[in-house]
mmCIF file of C-alpha atoms and ligand atoms in Angstrom:
data_model
loop_
_atom_site.group_PDB
_atom_site.id
_atom_site.type_symbol
_atom_site.label_atom_id
_atom_site.label_comp_id
_atom_site.label_asym_id
_atom_site.label_seq_id
_atom_site.Cartn_x
_atom_site.Cartn_y
_atom_site.Cartn_z
ATOM 1 C CA MET A 1 -37.572 110.644 107.087
ATOM 2 C CA THR A 2 -40.210 109.079 109.136
ATOM 3 C CA LYS A 3 -43.088 107.064 107.404
ATOM 4 C CA PRO A 4 -45.311 109.838 105.674
ATOM 5 C CA ARG A 5 -48.694 110.081 106.940
ATOM 6 C CA PHE A 6 -50.018 110.804 103.425
ATOM 7 C CA SER A 7 -49.267 109.517 99.950
ATOM 8 C CA ILE A 8 -50.362 111.372 96.882
ATOM 9 C CA VAL A 9 -50.361 108.547 93.793
ATOM 10 C CA ALA A 10 -50.538 109.958 90.353
ATOM 11 C CA PRO A 11 -50.013 107.806 87.095
ATOM 12 C CA ALA A 12 -48.082 109.744 84.363
ATOM 13 C CA TYR A 13 -48.153 108.728 80.499
ATOM 14 C CA ASN A 14 -46.527 111.151 78.314
ATOM 15 C CA GLU A 15 -47.283 114.239 80.850
ATOM 16 C CA GLU A 16 -44.194 116.136 80.309
ATOM 17 C CA GLU A 17 -45.853 119.291 79.831
ATOM 18 C CA SER A 18 -47.964 119.026 82.824
ATOM 19 C CA LEU A 19 -45.649 117.415 85.415
ATOM 20 C CA PRO A 20 -43.641 120.399 86.785
ATOM 21 C CA GLU A 21 -46.989 122.456 87.311
ATOM 22 C CA PHE A 22 -48.659 119.304 88.878
ATOM 23 C CA TYR A 23 -45.786 118.858 91.316
ATOM 24 C CA ARG A 24 -45.750 122.558 92.382
ATOM 25 C CA HIS A 25 -49.449 122.456 93.159
ATOM 26 C CA VAL A 26 -49.193 119.206 95.109
ATOM 27 C CA ARG A 27 -46.088 120.557 96.950
ATOM 28 C CA GLU A 28 -47.932 123.949 97.910
ATOM 29 C CA VAL A 29 -51.173 122.148 98.942
ATOM 30 C CA MET A 30 -49.506 119.499 101.003
ATOM 31 C CA ASP A 31 -46.821 121.566 102.699
ATOM 32 C CA ALA A 32 -49.687 123.871 103.890
ATOM 33 C CA ILE A 33 -51.189 120.730 105.853
ATOM 34 C CA GLY A 34 -47.978 120.494 107.792
ATOM 35 C CA GLU A 35 -47.488 116.576 108.088
ATOM 36 C CA GLU A 36 -45.171 114.373 106.394
ATOM 37 C CA TRP A 37 -46.134 113.434 102.712
ATOM 38 C CA GLU A 38 -44.906 111.430 99.624
ATOM 39 C CA LEU A 39 -45.814 111.914 95.964
ATOM 40 C CA VAL A 40 -45.590 108.618 94.436
ATOM 41 C CA LEU A 41 -45.314 109.050 90.375
ATOM 42 C CA VAL A 42 -45.830 106.121 88.228
ATOM 43 C CA ASN A 43 -44.406 106.494 84.869
ATOM 44 C CA ASP A 44 -46.474 104.347 82.687
ATOM 45 C CA GLY A 45 -43.987 103.565 79.938
ATOM 46 C CA SER A 46 -43.911 107.321 78.765
ATOM 47 C CA THR A 47 -42.112 108.094 75.476
ATOM 48 C CA ASP A 48 -41.618 111.516 75.895
ATOM 49 C CA ARG A 49 -39.412 113.223 78.758
ATOM 50 C CA THR A 50 -41.600 112.213 81.448
ATOM 51 C CA GLY A 51 -39.263 109.574 82.937
ATOM 52 C CA GLU A 52 -36.072 112.117 82.943
ATOM 53 C CA MET A 53 -38.522 114.684 84.586
ATOM 54 C CA LEU A 54 -39.696 112.548 87.250
ATOM 55 C CA ARG A 55 -36.048 111.889 88.151
ATOM 56 C CA GLU A 56 -35.081 115.643 88.240
ATOM 57 C CA LEU A 57 -38.163 116.029 90.571
ATOM 58 C CA HIS A 58 -36.799 113.252 92.896
ATOM 59 C CA ALA A 59 -33.309 114.960 92.874
ATOM 60 C CA GLN A 60 -34.761 118.258 93.933
ATOM 61 C CA ASP A 61 -37.296 116.748 96.498
ATOM 62 C CA ARG A 62 -36.782 113.426 98.080
ATOM 63 C CA ARG A 63 -40.522 113.056 98.849
ATOM 64 C CA VAL A 64 -40.882 112.349 95.138
ATOM 65 C CA CYS A 65 -40.820 108.667 94.642
ATOM 66 C CA ILE A 66 -40.958 106.764 91.224
ATOM 67 C CA VAL A 67 -42.266 103.608 90.076
ATOM 68 C CA ASP A 68 -40.797 103.189 86.589
ATOM 69 C CA PHE A 69 -42.738 100.683 84.549
ATOM 70 C CA ALA A 70 -40.985 98.579 81.999
ATOM 71 C CA ARG A 71 -43.683 99.597 79.351
ATOM 72 C CA ASN A 72 -47.266 101.077 79.305
ATOM 73 C CA PHE A 73 -49.733 98.905 81.202
ATOM 74 C CA GLY A 74 -52.388 101.525 81.541
ATOM 75 C CA HIS A 75 -53.996 103.901 83.945
ATOM 76 C CA GLN A 76 -55.615 101.390 86.131
ATOM 77 C CA ILE A 77 -52.678 99.327 86.584
ATOM 78 C CA ALA A 78 -50.476 102.431 87.108
ATOM 79 C CA ILE A 79 -52.816 103.507 89.988
ATOM 80 C CA THR A 80 -52.510 100.122 91.416
ATOM 81 C CA ALA A 81 -48.688 99.981 91.335
ATOM 82 C CA GLY A 82 -48.849 103.456 93.153
ATOM 83 C CA MET A 83 -50.884 102.184 95.807
ATOM 84 C CA ASP A 84 -48.948 99.023 96.162
ATOM 85 C CA HIS A 85 -45.711 101.044 97.046
ATOM 86 C CA ALA A 86 -47.439 104.106 98.784
ATOM 87 C CA ARG A 87 -46.561 104.051 102.437
ATOM 88 C CA GLY A 88 -49.023 106.679 103.942
ATOM 89 C CA GLU A 89 -51.722 106.203 106.302
ATOM 90 C CA ALA A 90 -54.118 107.891 103.716
ATOM 91 C CA VAL A 91 -53.324 107.270 99.990
ATOM 92 C CA VAL A 92 -54.791 110.034 97.468
ATOM 93 C CA THR A 93 -55.129 108.770 93.766
ATOM 94 C CA ILE A 94 -55.109 111.772 91.583
ATOM 95 C CA ASP A 95 -54.400 112.345 87.713
ATOM 96 C CA ALA A 96 -51.163 113.981 86.953
ATOM 97 C CA ASP A 97 -53.063 116.492 84.286
ATOM 98 C CA LEU A 98 -54.375 118.607 86.569
ATOM 99 C CA GLN A 99 -57.917 117.836 85.808
ATOM 100 C CA ASP A 100 -58.323 116.785 89.391
ATOM 101 C CA PRO A 101 -57.228 119.787 91.412
ATOM 102 C CA PRO A 102 -54.774 119.110 94.109
ATOM 103 C CA GLU A 103 -56.612 122.007 95.950
ATOM 104 C CA VAL A 104 -59.209 119.604 96.677
ATOM 105 C CA ILE A 105 -56.954 117.152 98.530
ATOM 106 C CA PRO A 106 -57.281 119.124 102.093
ATOM 107 C CA GLU A 107 -61.076 118.601 101.772
ATOM 108 C CA LEU A 108 -60.608 114.910 101.345
ATOM 109 C CA ILE A 109 -58.185 114.679 104.171
ATOM 110 C CA ALA A 110 -60.791 116.671 106.396
ATOM 111 C CA ARG A 111 -63.413 114.116 105.810
ATOM 112 C CA TRP A 112 -60.793 111.134 106.308
ATOM 113 C CA ARG A 113 -60.216 112.757 109.823
ATOM 114 C CA GLU A 114 -63.898 112.716 110.337
ATOM 115 C CA GLY A 115 -63.449 108.972 110.063
ATOM 116 C CA TYR A 116 -64.486 108.013 106.571
ATOM 117 C CA GLN A 117 -62.208 105.631 104.989
ATOM 118 C CA VAL A 118 -63.011 106.119 101.373
ATOM 119 C CA VAL A 119 -63.401 109.926 100.286
ATOM 120 C CA TYR A 120 -64.133 109.965 96.655
ATOM 121 C CA GLY A 121 -64.257 113.007 94.297
ATOM 122 C CA VAL A 122 -67.528 113.611 92.555
ATOM 123 C CA ARG A 123 -67.247 115.737 89.409
ATOM 124 C CA ALA A 124 -69.938 118.374 90.014
ATOM 125 C CA GLU A 125 -68.723 120.266 86.568
ATOM 126 C CA ARG A 126 -66.540 119.046 83.934
ATOM 127 C CA GLU A 127 -64.740 121.678 81.926
ATOM 128 C CA GLY A 128 -63.160 121.299 78.554
ATOM 129 C CA GLU A 129 -64.530 117.953 77.762
ATOM 130 C CA THR A 130 -66.058 117.284 74.297
ATOM 131 C CA TRP A 131 -69.830 116.502 74.141
ATOM 132 C CA PHE A 132 -68.908 113.069 73.181
ATOM 133 C CA LYS A 133 -66.798 112.402 76.259
ATOM 134 C CA LEU A 134 -69.652 113.628 78.542
ATOM 135 C CA PHE A 135 -72.427 111.707 76.611
ATOM 136 C CA THR A 136 -70.114 108.400 76.543
ATOM 137 C CA ALA A 137 -69.390 108.839 80.382
ATOM 138 C CA ARG A 138 -73.059 109.311 81.182
ATOM 139 C CA LEU A 139 -73.896 106.260 79.190
ATOM 140 C CA PHE A 140 -71.214 104.191 80.919
ATOM 141 C CA TYR A 141 -72.243 105.172 84.372
ATOM 142 C CA ARG A 142 -75.834 104.369 83.519
ATOM 143 C CA LEU A 143 -75.061 100.989 82.079
ATOM 144 C CA ILE A 144 -72.906 99.986 84.888
ATOM 145 C CA GLY A 145 -75.386 101.205 87.242
ATOM 146 C CA SER A 146 -78.196 98.894 85.884
ATOM 147 C CA LEU A 147 -76.159 95.833 85.054
ATOM 148 C CA THR A 148 -74.294 95.607 88.276
ATOM 149 C CA GLU A 149 -75.435 95.245 91.854
ATOM 150 C CA ILE A 150 -72.522 97.201 93.520
ATOM 151 C CA GLU A 151 -73.247 100.960 93.757
ATOM 152 C CA ILE A 152 -70.833 102.973 91.697
ATOM 153 C CA PRO A 153 -71.415 106.544 92.458
ATOM 154 C CA MET A 154 -72.371 108.630 89.329
ATOM 155 C CA GLU A 155 -69.609 110.902 88.313
ATOM 156 C CA ALA A 156 -66.946 109.405 90.674
ATOM 157 C CA GLY A 157 -63.741 109.072 88.840
ATOM 158 C CA ASP A 158 -60.224 107.954 90.045
ATOM 159 C CA PHE A 159 -59.631 110.999 92.389
ATOM 160 C CA ARG A 160 -60.112 109.679 95.841
ATOM 161 C CA LEU A 161 -58.590 109.212 99.286
ATOM 162 C CA LEU A 162 -58.266 105.623 100.837
ATOM 163 C CA ASP A 163 -57.551 104.852 104.187
ATOM 164 C CA ARG A 164 -54.652 102.421 104.945
ATOM 165 C CA GLN A 165 -57.096 99.533 105.858
ATOM 166 C CA VAL A 166 -58.871 99.853 102.481
ATOM 167 C CA VAL A 167 -55.553 100.158 100.577
ATOM 168 C CA GLU A 168 -54.374 96.817 102.083
ATOM 169 C CA GLU A 169 -57.756 95.262 101.094
ATOM 170 C CA LEU A 170 -57.429 96.514 97.388
ATOM 171 C CA ARG A 171 -53.969 95.309 97.447
ATOM 172 C CA ARG A 172 -55.105 91.728 98.150
ATOM 173 C CA MET A 173 -57.414 91.966 94.935
ATOM 174 C CA ARG A 174 -54.963 91.001 92.145
ATOM 175 C CA GLU A 175 -57.426 90.858 89.263
ATOM 176 C CA HIS A 176 -55.841 91.699 85.904
ATOM 177 C CA ARG A 177 -58.787 93.693 84.457
ATOM 178 C CA ARG A 178 -59.178 96.188 87.152
ATOM 179 C CA PHE A 179 -61.860 98.743 87.547
ATOM 180 C CA ILE A 180 -60.669 100.449 90.692
ATOM 181 C CA ARG A 181 -63.865 102.345 91.217
ATOM 182 C CA GLY A 182 -65.777 99.193 91.197
ATOM 183 C CA MET A 183 -63.469 97.457 93.545
ATOM 184 C CA THR A 184 -63.335 100.291 96.048
ATOM 185 C CA SER A 185 -67.117 100.397 96.071
ATOM 186 C CA TRP A 186 -67.137 96.675 96.376
ATOM 187 C CA ALA A 187 -64.843 96.579 99.540
ATOM 188 C CA GLY A 188 -67.266 98.736 101.389
ATOM 189 C CA TYR A 189 -66.204 100.698 104.525
ATOM 190 C CA ARG A 190 -67.164 104.204 105.477
ATOM 191 C CA GLN A 191 -67.547 106.028 102.075
ATOM 192 C CA ILE A 192 -68.470 109.538 101.066
ATOM 193 C CA GLY A 193 -68.376 111.861 98.069
ATOM 194 C CA VAL A 194 -66.830 115.217 97.904
ATOM 195 C CA PRO A 195 -67.970 117.433 94.882
ATOM 196 C CA TYR A 196 -65.423 119.226 92.980
ATOM 197 C CA GLN A 197 -64.945 120.984 89.788
ATOM 198 C CA ARG A 198 -63.035 119.017 87.078
ATOM 199 C CA HIS A 199 -61.039 121.455 85.097
ATOM 200 C CA ALA A 200 -59.836 120.987 81.311
ATOM 201 C CA ARG A 201 -56.273 119.234 81.012
ATOM 202 C CA PHE A 202 -53.564 121.480 81.861
ATOM 203 C CA ALA A 203 -51.555 120.446 78.663
ATOM 204 C CA GLY A 204 -51.483 117.898 76.077
ATOM 205 C CA GLU A 205 -54.440 115.672 75.099
ATOM 206 C CA THR A 206 -56.392 112.662 76.623
ATOM 207 C CA LYS A 207 -54.630 109.449 76.788
ATOM 208 C CA TYR A 208 -58.057 107.758 77.013
ATOM 209 C CA PRO A 209 -59.189 107.515 73.297
ATOM 210 C CA LEU A 210 -62.422 105.601 72.678
ATOM 211 C CA ARG A 211 -60.665 102.422 72.314
ATOM 212 C CA LYS A 212 -59.310 102.494 75.737
ATOM 213 C CA MET A 213 -62.733 103.792 76.943
ATOM 214 C CA LEU A 214 -64.515 100.914 75.656
ATOM 215 C CA ARG A 215 -61.975 98.487 77.215
ATOM 216 C CA LEU A 216 -62.552 99.870 80.715
ATOM 217 C CA ALA A 217 -66.283 99.591 80.126
ATOM 218 C CA LEU A 218 -66.182 96.133 79.059
ATOM 219 C CA ASP A 219 -63.576 95.269 82.082
ATOM 220 C CA ALA A 220 -66.131 96.861 84.422
ATOM 221 C CA ILE A 221 -69.066 95.145 83.107
ATOM 222 C CA THR A 222 -67.395 91.610 83.205
ATOM 223 C CA ALA A 223 -65.698 92.166 86.538
ATOM 224 C CA PHE A 224 -69.021 93.291 88.251
ATOM 225 C CA SER A 225 -71.896 91.570 86.434
ATOM 226 C CA ASP A 226 -72.787 88.223 84.905
ATOM 227 C CA LEU A 227 -75.858 89.495 83.378
ATOM 228 C CA PRO A 228 -74.678 89.472 79.896
ATOM 229 C CA LEU A 229 -74.261 85.712 79.978
ATOM 230 C CA LYS A 230 -77.641 85.375 81.483
ATOM 231 C CA LEU A 231 -79.045 87.370 78.568
ATOM 232 C CA ALA A 232 -78.410 84.365 76.437
ATOM 233 C CA TRP A 233 -81.363 82.597 78.465
ATOM 234 C CA LEU A 234 -83.724 85.460 77.722
ATOM 235 C CA CYS A 235 -82.985 85.742 73.992
ATOM 236 C CA GLY A 236 -82.959 81.854 73.514
ATOM 237 C CA LEU A 237 -86.325 81.534 75.371
ATOM 238 C CA GLY A 238 -87.873 84.472 73.401
ATOM 239 C CA LEU A 239 -86.427 83.048 70.101
ATOM 240 C CA LEU A 240 -87.894 79.443 71.051
ATOM 241 C CA GLY A 241 -91.383 81.067 71.826
ATOM 242 C CA LEU A 242 -91.216 82.759 68.500
ATOM 243 C CA GLY A 243 -90.355 79.617 66.739
ATOM 244 C CA VAL A 244 -93.321 77.779 68.206
ATOM 245 C CA LEU A 245 -95.682 80.453 67.573
ATOM 246 C CA LEU A 246 -94.558 80.816 63.839
ATOM 247 C CA GLY A 247 -95.167 77.159 63.633
ATOM 248 C CA LEU A 248 -98.321 77.112 64.991
ATOM 249 C CA VAL A 249 -99.292 79.800 62.563
ATOM 250 C CA LEU A 250 -97.995 78.027 59.509
ATOM 251 C CA LEU A 251 -99.890 74.903 60.749
ATOM 252 C CA GLY A 252 -103.134 76.719 61.052
ATOM 253 C CA LEU A 253 -102.653 78.461 57.456
ATOM 254 C CA ARG A 254 -102.114 75.044 55.895
ATOM 255 C CA LEU A 255 -105.183 73.689 57.624
ATOM 256 C CA ALA A 256 -107.210 76.486 56.654
ATOM 257 C CA GLY A 257 -106.022 75.924 53.031
ATOM 258 C CA ALA A 258 -104.169 78.946 52.537
ATOM 259 C CA THR A 259 -100.676 79.103 51.042
ATOM 260 C CA PRO A 260 -98.204 79.625 53.820
ATOM 261 C CA LEU A 261 -96.080 82.773 54.279
ATOM 262 C CA VAL A 262 -92.568 81.125 53.347
ATOM 263 C CA GLY A 263 -90.223 82.377 50.748
ATOM 264 C CA GLN A 264 -86.429 82.473 50.445
ATOM 265 C CA GLY A 265 -86.423 85.988 51.774
ATOM 266 C CA LEU A 266 -87.944 85.176 55.083
ATOM 267 C CA VAL A 267 -85.843 81.935 55.489
ATOM 268 C CA LEU A 268 -82.783 83.902 54.746
ATOM 269 C CA SER A 269 -83.686 86.480 57.385
ATOM 270 C CA VAL A 270 -84.438 84.136 59.952
ATOM 271 C CA ALA A 271 -81.291 82.294 59.413
ATOM 272 C CA LEU A 272 -79.282 85.507 59.657
ATOM 273 C CA LEU A 273 -81.061 86.518 62.786
ATOM 274 C CA LEU A 274 -80.373 83.233 64.504
ATOM 275 C CA GLY A 275 -76.848 83.062 63.417
ATOM 276 C CA GLY A 276 -76.088 86.736 64.446
ATOM 277 C CA VAL A 277 -77.687 86.052 67.789
ATOM 278 C CA GLN A 278 -75.582 82.936 68.504
ATOM 279 C CA LEU A 279 -72.471 84.687 67.220
ATOM 280 C CA VAL A 280 -73.207 87.513 69.711
ATOM 281 C CA PHE A 281 -73.393 85.265 72.577
ATOM 282 C CA LEU A 282 -70.378 83.394 71.574
ATOM 283 C CA GLY A 283 -68.591 86.707 71.608
ATOM 284 C CA ILE A 284 -70.002 87.517 75.213
ATOM 285 C CA LEU A 285 -68.860 84.255 76.254
ATOM 286 C CA GLY A 286 -65.410 85.017 74.757
ATOM 287 C CA GLU A 287 -65.095 88.031 76.718
ATOM 288 C CA TYR A 288 -65.569 86.330 79.917
ATOM 289 C CA MET A 289 -63.360 83.637 78.752
ATOM 290 C CA ALA A 290 -60.419 85.698 77.763
ATOM 291 C CA ARG A 291 -60.602 87.106 81.198
ATOM 292 C CA ILE A 292 -60.544 83.777 82.943
ATOM 293 C CA TYR A 293 -57.752 82.811 80.859
ATOM 294 C CA ASP A 294 -56.117 86.204 81.979
ATOM 295 C CA GLU A 295 -56.471 85.483 85.498
ATOM 296 C CA VAL A 296 -55.291 81.699 85.014
ATOM 297 C CA ARG A 297 -51.907 82.635 83.556
ATOM 298 C CA ASN A 298 -51.563 84.317 86.589
ATOM 299 C CA ARG A 299 -48.897 86.929 85.424
ATOM 300 C CA PRO A 300 -47.618 89.798 87.696
ATOM 301 C CA LEU A 301 -49.998 92.868 87.242
ATOM 302 C CA TYR A 302 -46.985 94.895 85.762
ATOM 303 C CA THR A 303 -43.151 94.832 85.213
ATOM 304 C CA VAL A 304 -40.883 97.643 86.899
ATOM 305 C CA ARG A 305 -37.774 99.089 85.352
ATOM 306 C CA GLU A 306 -36.784 100.771 88.257
ATOM 307 C CA LEU A 307 -38.115 102.023 91.731
ATOM 308 C CA VAL A 308 -36.606 105.154 92.845
ATOM 309 C CA GLY A 309 -36.784 106.967 96.402
ATOM 310 C CA PHE A 310 -38.632 104.138 98.282
ATOM 311 C CA ASP A 311 -35.546 102.922 100.343
ATOM 312 C CA GLU A 312 -34.634 106.157 101.745
ATOM 313 C CA SER A 313 -37.005 106.326 104.561
HETATM 314 N N1 UDP B 401 -52.592 107.507 82.161
HETATM 315 C C1 UDP B 401 -51.681 106.446 82.384
HETATM 316 N N2 UDP B 401 -51.509 105.387 81.475
HETATM 317 C C2 UDP B 401 -52.233 105.439 80.329
HETATM 318 C C3 UDP B 401 -53.327 106.481 80.197
HETATM 319 C C4 UDP B 401 -53.401 107.705 80.997
HETATM 320 O O1 UDP B 401 -50.955 106.374 83.178
HETATM 321 O O2 UDP B 401 -52.230 104.445 79.284
HETATM 322 C C5 UDP B 401 -52.633 108.661 83.192
HETATM 323 C C6 UDP B 401 -52.481 109.963 82.454
HETATM 324 O O3 UDP B 401 -51.260 110.580 82.496
HETATM 325 C C7 UDP B 401 -53.177 110.868 83.482
HETATM 326 C C8 UDP B 401 -54.475 109.829 83.923
HETATM 327 O O4 UDP B 401 -53.833 108.560 83.705
HETATM 328 O O5 UDP B 401 -52.634 111.283 84.575
HETATM 329 C C9 UDP B 401 -55.715 110.291 83.422
HETATM 330 O O6 UDP B 401 -55.572 109.974 81.926
HETATM 331 P P1 UDP B 401 -56.070 110.989 80.887
HETATM 332 O O7 UDP B 401 -56.107 112.370 81.610
HETATM 333 O O8 UDP B 401 -55.500 110.983 79.579
HETATM 334 O O9 UDP B 401 -57.775 110.624 80.886
HETATM 335 P P2 UDP B 401 -59.060 111.690 81.025
HETATM 336 O O10 UDP B 401 -58.830 112.489 81.878
HETATM 337 O O11 UDP B 401 -59.065 112.320 79.400
HETATM 338 O O12 UDP B 401 -60.113 110.529 80.978
HETATM 339 MG MG1 MG B 402 -57.173 113.773 82.095
#
C-alpha cells in the first residue's frame, strides 16, 4: 500500500451502534472517488464494544487504522490524535455518529482540488437536535464571535478537510485545552465553507452533555481571548466611580443637614456586591491560571494503548 491520498479521521466514544454503518458509508463514498484512502478511527476510551468492533473492521479492511487511547480524553484530543497519525495529503475530520454525512466528503475534496486548504462544513440545517442544544450553540458562537478577534465561522463544527500543510501546522500546536475550530481559523490559509445538512444521530445519544459543552466554551474563550481578564479593569473603574459619587452625595447631604442614607441594609448589600465582584474576577484569573499550569506541566496530550494498522504501508 502506498501512502493514501485521503485520510478520514473519526473519533469514537461508545459508538458501537453507529460504527458499522459509518464504515459502510465511508467505504462507499471513498471507493467511488477512486484514489487511495485510509480511515483513522480513534477509540476514545470507550466502555462498550467499540474497541473490538474497530479491530474487526481492521481485520476486514486494512485501510482502517486504529488509535486506541488508554482512557477517555475527549473529542478534541481524539481528533488531534487522528490528525497526528493520518498520512493522507488531505485529512477529513468527521463524527462517527453519521451526523456529518460522509456523502459530503466528495464536495470537500472538490473544493480542495480547486486550491482551498481548509474546507469546513457549515451546518445549514440541523435535524434531531433539541431546542436547548440549538439555543446554547447559537449563544456560544455569538459569544466567541464577540469576545475573540479570530473569525470562527458561525455553525461550523468539526467536520472539515485540511490540506497536509495545515495539518502540519496544527500538529505543531500542542496546547492542551484545544478548540480546533479556533486553531484552524487562527492558522489562516485559503479557507472556504461548504453548507450541508446535519442529520440526527444514527444511534445512541450525544456524548456531549452540557458539562462538556461548557468546558469547550470556556476553553475556546480562554484560548482565544483575554477580554475576561481585562473586564476587571472596567468593572473596577466603574465601581470606583460609583464609590466616589456616593461619597460626594453623602457629603452633600451631610452639609445640607439631612440625615445620610446609610443603614445596615445598604452596607451589607454593598459589601456583598464588592465581595462578589472580586471573587468572580478571582475565578476568571483561576481559569486562566489553571490553563497556564496545564501547559507548564507539559504532559503529553494523550496516552495510547495500541496503534493498529499504521506500519503496514
Ligand atoms: N466523542 C469522543 N469523545 C468524547 C465525546 C465524543 O470521541 O468524549 C466523539 C463521538 O463518538 C462522536 C463525536 O465525538 O463521534 C461527536 O460527539 P457527539 O456526537 O456525542 O456530539 P454532538 O454531535 O452531540 O455534539
Ligand atoms: Mg453527534
